[in-house]
Short mmCIF file of C-alpha atoms in Angstrom, two decimals:
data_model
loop_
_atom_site.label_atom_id
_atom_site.label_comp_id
_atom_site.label_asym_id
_atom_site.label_seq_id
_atom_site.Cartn_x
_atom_site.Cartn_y
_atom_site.Cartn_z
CA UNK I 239 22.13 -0.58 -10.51
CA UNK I 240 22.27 0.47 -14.18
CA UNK I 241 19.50 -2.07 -15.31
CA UNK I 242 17.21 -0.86 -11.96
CA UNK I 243 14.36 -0.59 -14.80
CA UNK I 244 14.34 -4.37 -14.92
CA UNK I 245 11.63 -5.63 -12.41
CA UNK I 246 13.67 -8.83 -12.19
CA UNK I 247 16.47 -6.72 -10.59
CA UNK I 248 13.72 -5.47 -7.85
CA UNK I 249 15.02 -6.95 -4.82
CA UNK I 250 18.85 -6.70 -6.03
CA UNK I 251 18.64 -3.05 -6.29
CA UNK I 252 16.13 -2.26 -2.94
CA UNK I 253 19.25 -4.45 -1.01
CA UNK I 254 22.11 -2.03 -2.69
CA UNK I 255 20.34 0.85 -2.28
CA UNK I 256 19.98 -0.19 1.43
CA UNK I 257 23.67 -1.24 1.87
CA UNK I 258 24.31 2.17 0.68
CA UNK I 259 22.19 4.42 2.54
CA UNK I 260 20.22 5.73 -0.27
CA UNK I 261 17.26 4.78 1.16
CA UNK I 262 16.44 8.80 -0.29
CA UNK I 263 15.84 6.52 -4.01
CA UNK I 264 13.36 4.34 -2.65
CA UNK I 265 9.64 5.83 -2.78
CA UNK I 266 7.29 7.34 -5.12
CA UNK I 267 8.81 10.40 -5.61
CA UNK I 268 10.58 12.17 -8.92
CA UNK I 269 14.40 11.06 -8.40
CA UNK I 270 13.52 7.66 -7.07
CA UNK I 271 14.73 4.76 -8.50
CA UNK I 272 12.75 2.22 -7.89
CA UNK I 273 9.16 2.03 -5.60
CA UNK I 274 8.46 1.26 -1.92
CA UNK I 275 7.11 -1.83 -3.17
CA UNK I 276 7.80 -4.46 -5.54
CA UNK I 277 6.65 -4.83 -8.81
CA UNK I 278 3.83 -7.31 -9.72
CA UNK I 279 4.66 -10.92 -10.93
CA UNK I 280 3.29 -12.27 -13.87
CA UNK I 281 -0.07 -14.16 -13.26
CA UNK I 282 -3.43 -14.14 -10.58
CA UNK I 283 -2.99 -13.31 -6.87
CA UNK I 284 -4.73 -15.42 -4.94
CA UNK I 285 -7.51 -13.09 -2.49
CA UNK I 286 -9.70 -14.04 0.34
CA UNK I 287 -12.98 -15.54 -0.64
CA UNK I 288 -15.78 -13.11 -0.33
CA UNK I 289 -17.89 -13.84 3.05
CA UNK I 290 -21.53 -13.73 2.45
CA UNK I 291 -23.65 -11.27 4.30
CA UNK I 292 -25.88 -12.89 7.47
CA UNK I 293 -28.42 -15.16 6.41
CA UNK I 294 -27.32 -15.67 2.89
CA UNK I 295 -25.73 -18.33 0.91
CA UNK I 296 -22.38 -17.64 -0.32
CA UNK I 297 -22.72 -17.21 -4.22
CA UNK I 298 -20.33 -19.06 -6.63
CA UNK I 299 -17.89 -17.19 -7.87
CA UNK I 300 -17.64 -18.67 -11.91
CA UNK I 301 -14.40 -19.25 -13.45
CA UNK I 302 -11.59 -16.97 -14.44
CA UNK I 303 -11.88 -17.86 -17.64
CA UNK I 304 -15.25 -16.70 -18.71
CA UNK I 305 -14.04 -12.86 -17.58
CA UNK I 306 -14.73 -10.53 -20.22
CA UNK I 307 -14.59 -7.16 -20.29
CA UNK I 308 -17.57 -5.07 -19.33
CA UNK I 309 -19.78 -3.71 -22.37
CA UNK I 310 -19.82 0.02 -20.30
CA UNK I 311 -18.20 1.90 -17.57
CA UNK I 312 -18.61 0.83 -14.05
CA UNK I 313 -19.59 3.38 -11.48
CA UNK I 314 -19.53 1.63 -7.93
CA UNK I 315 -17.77 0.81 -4.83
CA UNK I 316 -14.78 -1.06 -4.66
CA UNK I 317 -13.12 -3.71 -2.74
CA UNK I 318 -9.62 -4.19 -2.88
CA UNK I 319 -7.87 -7.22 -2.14
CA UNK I 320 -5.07 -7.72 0.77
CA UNK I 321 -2.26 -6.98 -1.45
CA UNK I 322 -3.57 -3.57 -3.17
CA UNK I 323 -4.56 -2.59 0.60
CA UNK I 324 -0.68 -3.15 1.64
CA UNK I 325 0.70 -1.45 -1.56
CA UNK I 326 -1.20 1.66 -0.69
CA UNK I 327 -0.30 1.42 3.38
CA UNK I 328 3.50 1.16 2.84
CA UNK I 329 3.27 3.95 0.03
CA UNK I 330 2.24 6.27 3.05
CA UNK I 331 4.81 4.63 5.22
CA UNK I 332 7.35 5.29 2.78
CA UNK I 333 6.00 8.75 2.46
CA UNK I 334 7.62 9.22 6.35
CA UNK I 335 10.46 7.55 6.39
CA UNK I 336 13.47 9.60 7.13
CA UNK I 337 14.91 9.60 3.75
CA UNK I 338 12.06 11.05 2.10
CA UNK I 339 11.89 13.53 4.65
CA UNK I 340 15.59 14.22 4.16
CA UNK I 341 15.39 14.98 0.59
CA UNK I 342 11.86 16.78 0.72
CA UNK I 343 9.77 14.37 -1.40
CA UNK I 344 7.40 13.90 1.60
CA UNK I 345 4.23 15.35 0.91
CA UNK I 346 2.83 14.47 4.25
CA UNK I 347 4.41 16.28 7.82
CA UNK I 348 4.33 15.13 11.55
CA UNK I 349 1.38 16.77 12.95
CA UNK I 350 -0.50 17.60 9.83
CA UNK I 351 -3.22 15.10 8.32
CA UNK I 352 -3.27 12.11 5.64
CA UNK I 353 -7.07 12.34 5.63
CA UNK I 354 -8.27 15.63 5.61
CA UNK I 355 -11.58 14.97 6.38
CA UNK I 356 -12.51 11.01 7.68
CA UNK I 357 -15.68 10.60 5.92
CA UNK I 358 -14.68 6.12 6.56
CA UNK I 359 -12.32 4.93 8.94
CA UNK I 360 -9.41 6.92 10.21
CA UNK I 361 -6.34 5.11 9.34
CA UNK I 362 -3.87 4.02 11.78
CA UNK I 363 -0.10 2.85 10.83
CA UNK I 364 2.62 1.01 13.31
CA UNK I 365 5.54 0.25 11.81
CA UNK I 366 7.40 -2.61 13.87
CA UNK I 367 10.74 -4.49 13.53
CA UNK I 368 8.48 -8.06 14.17
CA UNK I 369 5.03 -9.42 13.52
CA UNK I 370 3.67 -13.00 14.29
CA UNK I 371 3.36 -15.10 11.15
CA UNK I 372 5.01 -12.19 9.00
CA UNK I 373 8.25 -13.08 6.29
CA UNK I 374 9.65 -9.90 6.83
CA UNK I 375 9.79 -9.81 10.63
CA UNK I 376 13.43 -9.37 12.15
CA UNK I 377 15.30 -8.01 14.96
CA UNK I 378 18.00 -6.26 13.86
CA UNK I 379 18.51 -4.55 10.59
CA UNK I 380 21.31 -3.87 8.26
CA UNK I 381 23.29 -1.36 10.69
CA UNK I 382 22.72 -3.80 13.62
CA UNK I 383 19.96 -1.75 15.13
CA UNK I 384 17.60 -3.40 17.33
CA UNK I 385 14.12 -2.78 15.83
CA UNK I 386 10.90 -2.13 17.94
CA UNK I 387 7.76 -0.66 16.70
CA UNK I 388 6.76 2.97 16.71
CA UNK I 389 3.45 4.78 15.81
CA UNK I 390 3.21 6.74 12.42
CA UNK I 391 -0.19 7.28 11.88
CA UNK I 392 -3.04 7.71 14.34
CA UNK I 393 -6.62 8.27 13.84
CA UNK I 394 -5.58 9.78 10.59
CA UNK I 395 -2.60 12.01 11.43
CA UNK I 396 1.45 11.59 11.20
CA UNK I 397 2.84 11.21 14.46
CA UNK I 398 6.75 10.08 13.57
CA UNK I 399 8.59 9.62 11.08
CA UNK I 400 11.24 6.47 11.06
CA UNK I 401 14.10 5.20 9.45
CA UNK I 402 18.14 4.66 9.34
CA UNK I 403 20.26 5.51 11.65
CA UNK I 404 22.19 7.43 9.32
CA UNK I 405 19.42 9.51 8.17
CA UNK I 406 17.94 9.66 11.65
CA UNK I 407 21.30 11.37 12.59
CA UNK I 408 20.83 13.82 9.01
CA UNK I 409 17.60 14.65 11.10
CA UNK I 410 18.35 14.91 14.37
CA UNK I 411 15.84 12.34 15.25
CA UNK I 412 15.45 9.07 17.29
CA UNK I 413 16.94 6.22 14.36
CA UNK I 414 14.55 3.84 14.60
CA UNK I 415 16.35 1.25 11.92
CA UNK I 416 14.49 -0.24 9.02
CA UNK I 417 11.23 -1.30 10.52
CA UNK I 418 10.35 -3.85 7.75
CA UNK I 419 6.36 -4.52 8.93
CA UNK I 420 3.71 -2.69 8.34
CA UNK I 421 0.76 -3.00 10.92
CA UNK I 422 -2.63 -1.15 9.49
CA UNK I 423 -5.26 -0.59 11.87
CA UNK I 424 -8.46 -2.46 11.61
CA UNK I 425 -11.87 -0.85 10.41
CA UNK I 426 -15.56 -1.09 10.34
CA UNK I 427 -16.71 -2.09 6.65
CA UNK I 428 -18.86 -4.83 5.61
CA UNK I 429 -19.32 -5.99 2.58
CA UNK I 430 -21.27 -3.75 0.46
CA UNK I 431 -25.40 -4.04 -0.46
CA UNK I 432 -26.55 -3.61 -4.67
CA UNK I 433 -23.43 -3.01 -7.01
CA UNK I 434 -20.07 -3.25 -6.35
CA UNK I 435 -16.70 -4.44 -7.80
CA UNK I 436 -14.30 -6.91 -5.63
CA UNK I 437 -10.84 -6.82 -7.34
CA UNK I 438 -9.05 -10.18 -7.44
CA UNK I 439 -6.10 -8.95 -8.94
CA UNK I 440 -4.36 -6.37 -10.40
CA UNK I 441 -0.69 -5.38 -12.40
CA UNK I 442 -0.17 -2.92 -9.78
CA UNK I 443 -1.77 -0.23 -7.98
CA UNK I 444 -0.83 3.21 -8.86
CA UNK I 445 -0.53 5.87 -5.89
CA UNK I 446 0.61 9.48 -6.82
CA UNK I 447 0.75 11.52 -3.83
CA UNK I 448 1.24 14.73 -6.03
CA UNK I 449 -1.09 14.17 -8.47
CA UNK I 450 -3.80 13.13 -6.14
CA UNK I 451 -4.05 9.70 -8.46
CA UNK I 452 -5.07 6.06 -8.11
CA UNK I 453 -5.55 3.63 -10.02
CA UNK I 454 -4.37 0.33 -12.14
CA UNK I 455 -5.49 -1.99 -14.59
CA UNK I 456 -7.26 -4.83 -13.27
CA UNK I 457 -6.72 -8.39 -14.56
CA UNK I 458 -9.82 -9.64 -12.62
CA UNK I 459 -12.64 -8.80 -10.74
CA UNK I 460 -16.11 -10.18 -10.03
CA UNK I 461 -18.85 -7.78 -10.36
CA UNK I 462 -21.50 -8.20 -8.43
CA UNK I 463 -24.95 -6.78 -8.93
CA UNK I 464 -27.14 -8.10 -6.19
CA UNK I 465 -28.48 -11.43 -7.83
CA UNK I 466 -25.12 -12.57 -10.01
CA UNK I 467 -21.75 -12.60 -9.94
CA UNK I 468 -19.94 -11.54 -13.22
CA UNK I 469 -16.50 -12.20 -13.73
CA UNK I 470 -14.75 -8.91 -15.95
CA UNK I 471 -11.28 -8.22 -17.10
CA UNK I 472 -9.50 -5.61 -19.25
CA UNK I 473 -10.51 -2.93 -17.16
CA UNK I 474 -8.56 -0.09 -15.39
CA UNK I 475 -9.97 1.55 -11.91
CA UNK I 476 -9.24 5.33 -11.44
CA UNK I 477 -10.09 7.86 -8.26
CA UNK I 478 -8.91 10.70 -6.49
CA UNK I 479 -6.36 10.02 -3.77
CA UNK I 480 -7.52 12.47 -1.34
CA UNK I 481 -11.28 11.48 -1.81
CA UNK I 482 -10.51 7.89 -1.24
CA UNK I 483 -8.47 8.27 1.70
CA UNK I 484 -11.05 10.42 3.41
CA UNK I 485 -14.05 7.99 2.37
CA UNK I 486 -11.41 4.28 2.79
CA UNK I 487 -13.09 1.67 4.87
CA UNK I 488 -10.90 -0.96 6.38
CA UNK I 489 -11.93 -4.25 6.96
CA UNK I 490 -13.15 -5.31 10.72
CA UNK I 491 -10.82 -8.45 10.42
CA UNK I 492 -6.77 -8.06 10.64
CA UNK I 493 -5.06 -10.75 8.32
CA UNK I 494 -1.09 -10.92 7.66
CA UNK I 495 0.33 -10.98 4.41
CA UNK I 496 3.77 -11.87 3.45
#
Protein backbone atom coordinates (compact mmCIF):
# COMPACT_ATOMS: atom_id res chain seq x y z
CA UNK A 1 0.00 0.00 0.00
CA UNK A 2 2.90 2.45 0.47
CA UNK A 3 3.74 2.61 -3.36
CA UNK A 4 -0.40 3.02 -4.14
CA UNK A 5 0.96 6.06 -6.42
CA UNK A 6 2.34 3.45 -8.78
CA UNK A 7 -0.39 2.73 -11.48
CA UNK A 8 1.22 -0.69 -11.85
CA UNK A 9 0.12 -1.41 -8.23
CA UNK A 10 -3.67 -0.44 -9.38
CA UNK A 11 -5.35 -3.63 -9.04
CA UNK A 12 -3.01 -4.83 -5.99
CA UNK A 13 -4.09 -2.01 -3.92
CA UNK A 14 -8.17 -1.78 -5.12
CA UNK A 15 -8.00 -5.87 -3.89
CA UNK A 16 -6.33 -4.81 -0.29
CA UNK A 17 -8.29 -2.06 0.15
CA UNK A 18 -11.30 -4.41 -0.48
CA UNK A 19 -10.01 -7.26 1.79
CA UNK A 20 -9.89 -4.59 4.31
CA UNK A 21 -13.04 -2.82 4.19
CA UNK A 22 -11.73 0.49 3.24
CA UNK A 23 -13.72 0.64 0.46
CA UNK A 24 -14.10 4.61 2.19
CA UNK A 25 -10.31 5.11 0.01
CA UNK A 26 -11.64 4.17 -3.17
CA UNK A 27 -13.36 7.20 -5.16
CA UNK A 28 -12.67 10.61 -6.25
CA UNK A 29 -12.73 12.24 -3.21
CA UNK A 30 -9.81 14.18 -0.99
CA UNK A 31 -8.52 11.19 1.35
CA UNK A 32 -8.85 8.59 -1.34
CA UNK A 33 -6.19 6.61 -2.31
CA UNK A 34 -6.58 5.52 -5.38
CA UNK A 35 -9.79 6.12 -8.12
CA UNK A 36 -12.99 4.15 -8.84
CA UNK A 37 -11.34 3.26 -11.91
CA UNK A 38 -8.14 2.18 -13.20
CA UNK A 39 -5.58 4.10 -14.58
CA UNK A 40 -4.95 4.23 -18.39
CA UNK A 41 -2.39 1.83 -20.08
CA UNK A 42 0.14 3.01 -22.23
CA UNK A 43 -0.96 3.09 -25.97
CA UNK A 44 -4.50 3.53 -28.36
CA UNK A 45 -7.85 2.10 -27.21
CA UNK A 46 -9.45 0.55 -29.73
CA UNK A 47 -13.36 2.45 -30.25
CA UNK A 48 -16.29 1.52 -32.32
CA UNK A 49 -16.10 2.62 -35.89
CA UNK A 50 -18.19 5.63 -36.54
CA UNK A 51 -21.64 4.55 -38.38
CA UNK A 52 -22.45 6.79 -41.19
CA UNK A 53 -25.65 8.72 -41.18
CA UNK A 54 -28.66 7.18 -43.67
CA UNK A 55 -27.88 7.39 -47.14
CA UNK A 56 -24.25 8.17 -46.88
CA UNK A 57 -21.06 6.42 -47.45
CA UNK A 58 -19.02 5.80 -44.50
CA UNK A 59 -15.89 8.17 -44.81
CA UNK A 60 -12.31 6.79 -44.29
CA UNK A 61 -11.00 7.47 -41.32
CA UNK A 62 -6.89 8.25 -42.37
CA UNK A 63 -4.19 6.93 -40.33
CA UNK A 64 -3.09 7.58 -36.80
CA UNK A 65 -0.11 8.65 -37.84
CA UNK A 66 -0.77 11.72 -39.83
CA UNK A 67 -2.62 13.27 -36.42
CA UNK A 68 -1.35 16.55 -35.72
CA UNK A 69 -2.38 18.91 -33.53
CA UNK A 70 -4.99 21.45 -34.48
CA UNK A 71 -3.59 25.02 -35.61
CA UNK A 72 -6.67 26.68 -33.17
CA UNK A 73 -9.10 25.86 -30.51
CA UNK A 74 -11.95 23.61 -31.22
CA UNK A 75 -15.40 24.67 -30.20
CA UNK A 76 -17.88 21.68 -30.95
CA UNK A 77 -19.67 18.69 -29.83
CA UNK A 78 -18.12 15.75 -28.64
CA UNK A 79 -18.31 12.09 -28.83
CA UNK A 80 -16.77 10.02 -26.41
CA UNK A 81 -15.77 6.62 -26.87
CA UNK A 82 -17.13 3.43 -24.75
CA UNK A 83 -14.45 3.58 -22.27
CA UNK A 84 -14.57 7.50 -21.33
CA UNK A 85 -18.53 6.87 -21.19
CA UNK A 86 -17.86 3.98 -18.43
CA UNK A 87 -15.16 6.04 -16.55
CA UNK A 88 -17.64 8.79 -16.03
CA UNK A 89 -20.79 6.18 -15.16
CA UNK A 90 -18.87 4.32 -12.39
CA UNK A 91 -17.44 7.77 -11.07
CA UNK A 92 -21.23 8.48 -10.19
CA UNK A 93 -21.64 4.95 -9.03
CA UNK A 94 -18.83 5.30 -6.83
CA UNK A 95 -20.20 8.60 -5.77
CA UNK A 96 -23.17 6.21 -3.90
CA UNK A 97 -21.63 3.55 -2.71
CA UNK A 98 -21.90 3.11 0.96
CA UNK A 99 -18.43 4.00 1.82
CA UNK A 100 -18.51 7.29 0.36
CA UNK A 101 -21.62 7.90 1.97
CA UNK A 102 -20.11 6.73 5.24
CA UNK A 103 -17.32 9.10 5.27
CA UNK A 104 -19.31 12.12 3.65
CA UNK A 105 -17.40 12.52 0.35
CA UNK A 106 -20.69 11.95 -1.55
CA UNK A 107 -21.72 14.93 -3.18
CA UNK A 108 -24.82 13.41 -4.56
CA UNK A 109 -27.98 12.15 -1.92
CA UNK A 110 -30.87 9.57 -2.39
CA UNK A 111 -33.70 11.56 -3.56
CA UNK A 112 -31.93 14.63 -4.76
CA UNK A 113 -30.74 14.99 -8.56
CA UNK A 114 -27.42 14.19 -10.67
CA UNK A 115 -28.85 16.30 -13.49
CA UNK A 116 -30.37 19.27 -12.39
CA UNK A 117 -32.00 20.11 -15.33
CA UNK A 118 -32.13 17.16 -18.40
CA UNK A 119 -31.59 19.35 -21.27
CA UNK A 120 -30.28 15.35 -23.22
CA UNK A 121 -31.11 12.14 -21.92
CA UNK A 122 -31.85 11.44 -18.31
CA UNK A 123 -29.38 9.01 -17.11
CA UNK A 124 -30.25 5.79 -15.66
CA UNK A 125 -27.69 3.49 -13.52
CA UNK A 126 -28.26 -0.41 -12.34
CA UNK A 127 -25.65 -1.73 -10.65
CA UNK A 128 -25.81 -5.70 -10.80
CA UNK A 129 -23.68 -8.59 -9.39
CA UNK A 130 -23.85 -10.27 -13.31
CA UNK A 131 -24.06 -9.14 -16.90
CA UNK A 132 -24.01 -11.36 -20.12
CA UNK A 133 -20.68 -11.17 -21.92
CA UNK A 134 -19.19 -8.91 -18.99
CA UNK A 135 -15.38 -9.89 -17.23
CA UNK A 136 -16.42 -8.61 -14.13
CA UNK A 137 -19.71 -10.46 -13.66
CA UNK A 138 -19.88 -12.75 -10.42
CA UNK A 139 -22.12 -14.11 -7.90
CA UNK A 140 -20.78 -13.72 -4.79
CA UNK A 141 -18.33 -11.19 -3.59
CA UNK A 142 -15.53 -11.01 -1.17
CA UNK A 143 -17.79 -11.43 2.12
CA UNK A 144 -19.73 -14.28 0.40
CA UNK A 145 -22.71 -12.14 -0.36
CA UNK A 146 -24.92 -13.17 -3.06
CA UNK A 147 -25.07 -10.22 -5.51
CA UNK A 148 -28.27 -9.13 -7.44
CA UNK A 149 -28.81 -5.88 -9.08
CA UNK A 150 -30.40 -2.79 -7.62
CA UNK A 151 -31.41 0.62 -9.15
CA UNK A 152 -29.20 3.78 -8.39
CA UNK A 153 -30.12 6.16 -10.76
CA UNK A 154 -33.43 6.73 -12.52
CA UNK A 155 -34.47 9.21 -15.01
CA UNK A 156 -31.77 11.32 -13.51
CA UNK A 157 -32.19 10.97 -9.74
CA UNK A 158 -30.40 8.71 -6.86
CA UNK A 159 -32.61 6.14 -5.75
CA UNK A 160 -30.06 3.77 -3.47
CA UNK A 161 -27.08 3.70 -2.51
CA UNK A 162 -25.06 0.12 -2.41
CA UNK A 163 -22.21 -1.46 -1.08
CA UNK A 164 -20.48 -3.87 1.73
CA UNK A 165 -22.03 -5.47 4.09
CA UNK A 166 -19.95 -3.97 6.60
CA UNK A 167 -20.64 -0.52 5.63
CA UNK A 168 -24.26 -1.34 4.85
CA UNK A 169 -24.45 -2.30 8.61
CA UNK A 170 -22.32 1.41 9.48
CA UNK A 171 -25.58 2.64 7.63
CA UNK A 172 -28.24 0.86 8.64
CA UNK A 173 -29.04 -0.10 5.16
CA UNK A 174 -29.86 -3.21 2.99
CA UNK A 175 -25.81 -4.57 2.15
CA UNK A 176 -26.07 -5.15 -1.17
CA UNK A 177 -22.22 -6.61 -1.58
CA UNK A 178 -19.85 -5.30 -4.18
CA UNK A 179 -21.97 -5.12 -7.27
CA UNK A 180 -19.01 -5.13 -9.76
CA UNK A 181 -21.24 -4.13 -13.20
CA UNK A 182 -22.29 -1.19 -14.18
CA UNK A 183 -25.49 -1.14 -16.47
CA UNK A 184 -26.07 2.60 -18.07
CA UNK A 185 -29.27 3.19 -19.60
CA UNK A 186 -29.56 3.63 -23.27
CA UNK A 187 -30.28 7.11 -25.03
CA UNK A 188 -31.45 8.86 -28.06
CA UNK A 189 -28.31 10.53 -29.88
CA UNK A 190 -27.25 10.19 -33.34
CA UNK A 191 -24.39 11.07 -34.66
CA UNK A 192 -23.99 14.69 -34.97
CA UNK A 193 -24.57 17.05 -38.44
CA UNK A 194 -21.46 19.99 -39.41
CA UNK A 195 -18.51 19.95 -36.79
CA UNK A 196 -17.80 17.73 -34.27
CA UNK A 197 -14.93 15.86 -32.49
CA UNK A 198 -15.13 11.83 -31.97
CA UNK A 199 -12.44 10.94 -29.35
CA UNK A 200 -10.58 7.70 -30.05
CA UNK A 201 -8.64 7.78 -27.10
CA UNK A 202 -7.60 9.43 -24.25
CA UNK A 203 -4.89 9.21 -20.94
CA UNK A 204 -7.82 9.42 -18.80
CA UNK A 205 -10.86 11.28 -18.24
CA UNK A 206 -10.92 13.66 -15.44
CA UNK A 207 -14.30 13.95 -13.32
CA UNK A 208 -14.29 16.37 -10.28
CA UNK A 209 -17.53 16.30 -8.65
CA UNK A 210 -16.52 19.38 -6.46
CA UNK A 211 -15.05 21.37 -8.82
CA UNK A 212 -17.69 20.89 -11.39
CA UNK A 213 -14.60 19.72 -13.90
CA UNK A 214 -14.05 17.49 -16.93
CA UNK A 215 -11.74 16.94 -18.96
CA UNK A 216 -8.35 15.02 -20.25
CA UNK A 217 -5.84 15.14 -22.76
CA UNK A 218 -6.66 13.40 -25.80
CA UNK A 219 -4.14 11.22 -27.68
CA UNK A 220 -6.52 10.99 -30.72
CA UNK A 221 -9.45 12.12 -32.26
CA UNK A 222 -10.85 12.57 -35.76
CA UNK A 223 -12.34 15.84 -36.44
CA UNK A 224 -14.83 15.96 -38.62
CA UNK A 225 -16.11 18.99 -40.47
CA UNK A 226 -18.83 17.85 -42.78
CA UNK A 227 -16.76 16.97 -46.02
CA UNK A 228 -13.27 15.49 -44.28
CA UNK A 229 -12.12 13.71 -41.66
CA UNK A 230 -8.98 15.12 -39.85
CA UNK A 231 -7.07 13.13 -37.62
CA UNK A 232 -5.63 15.64 -34.39
CA UNK A 233 -3.62 14.91 -31.34
CA UNK A 234 -1.99 16.89 -28.51
CA UNK A 235 -5.07 18.29 -27.47
CA UNK A 236 -6.88 18.45 -24.05
CA UNK A 237 -10.97 18.65 -23.85
CA UNK A 238 -12.39 20.72 -20.90
CA UNK A 239 -16.32 21.42 -19.74
CA UNK A 240 -18.39 21.96 -16.92
CA UNK A 241 -19.63 18.85 -15.13
CA UNK A 242 -22.98 20.01 -14.32
CA UNK A 243 -23.58 21.46 -17.91
CA UNK A 244 -22.59 18.24 -19.49
CA UNK A 245 -24.55 16.04 -17.42
CA UNK A 246 -27.69 18.06 -17.97
CA UNK A 247 -27.04 18.38 -21.90
CA UNK A 248 -25.20 14.19 -22.10
CA UNK A 249 -26.74 12.20 -24.87
CA UNK A 250 -26.39 8.48 -24.67
CA UNK A 251 -26.14 6.40 -27.46
CA UNK A 252 -29.50 4.45 -28.77
CA UNK A 253 -27.35 1.18 -28.92
CA UNK A 254 -26.22 -0.74 -25.50
CA UNK A 255 -22.69 -2.39 -26.02
CA UNK A 256 -20.63 -4.23 -23.08
CA UNK A 257 -17.28 -3.42 -22.27
CA UNK A 258 -14.91 -5.35 -20.21
Amino acid sequence: LIQYRNPKNYYLVREALIKAHREDLIGSGPKCLIRAVPPRAGGYTTAPATKPAPGKPAAKAPAKSAAKAPAKPLSCPVVLNIQEVSELMREIAWDLNYSSVYSHSNLFKKGEPVQKEILGDPIGITMAGQVTGSARSRCFDEDGLSLGSIRLVDKGKVMNYFGSNRYGQYLGEKPTGSLPCLCADAGTAVMPEGDWLEIISMSGLQVDFYNDYIGGEVRLAYYHDGEKITPVTALSITGKLSEVLEHIRLSSEISVFN
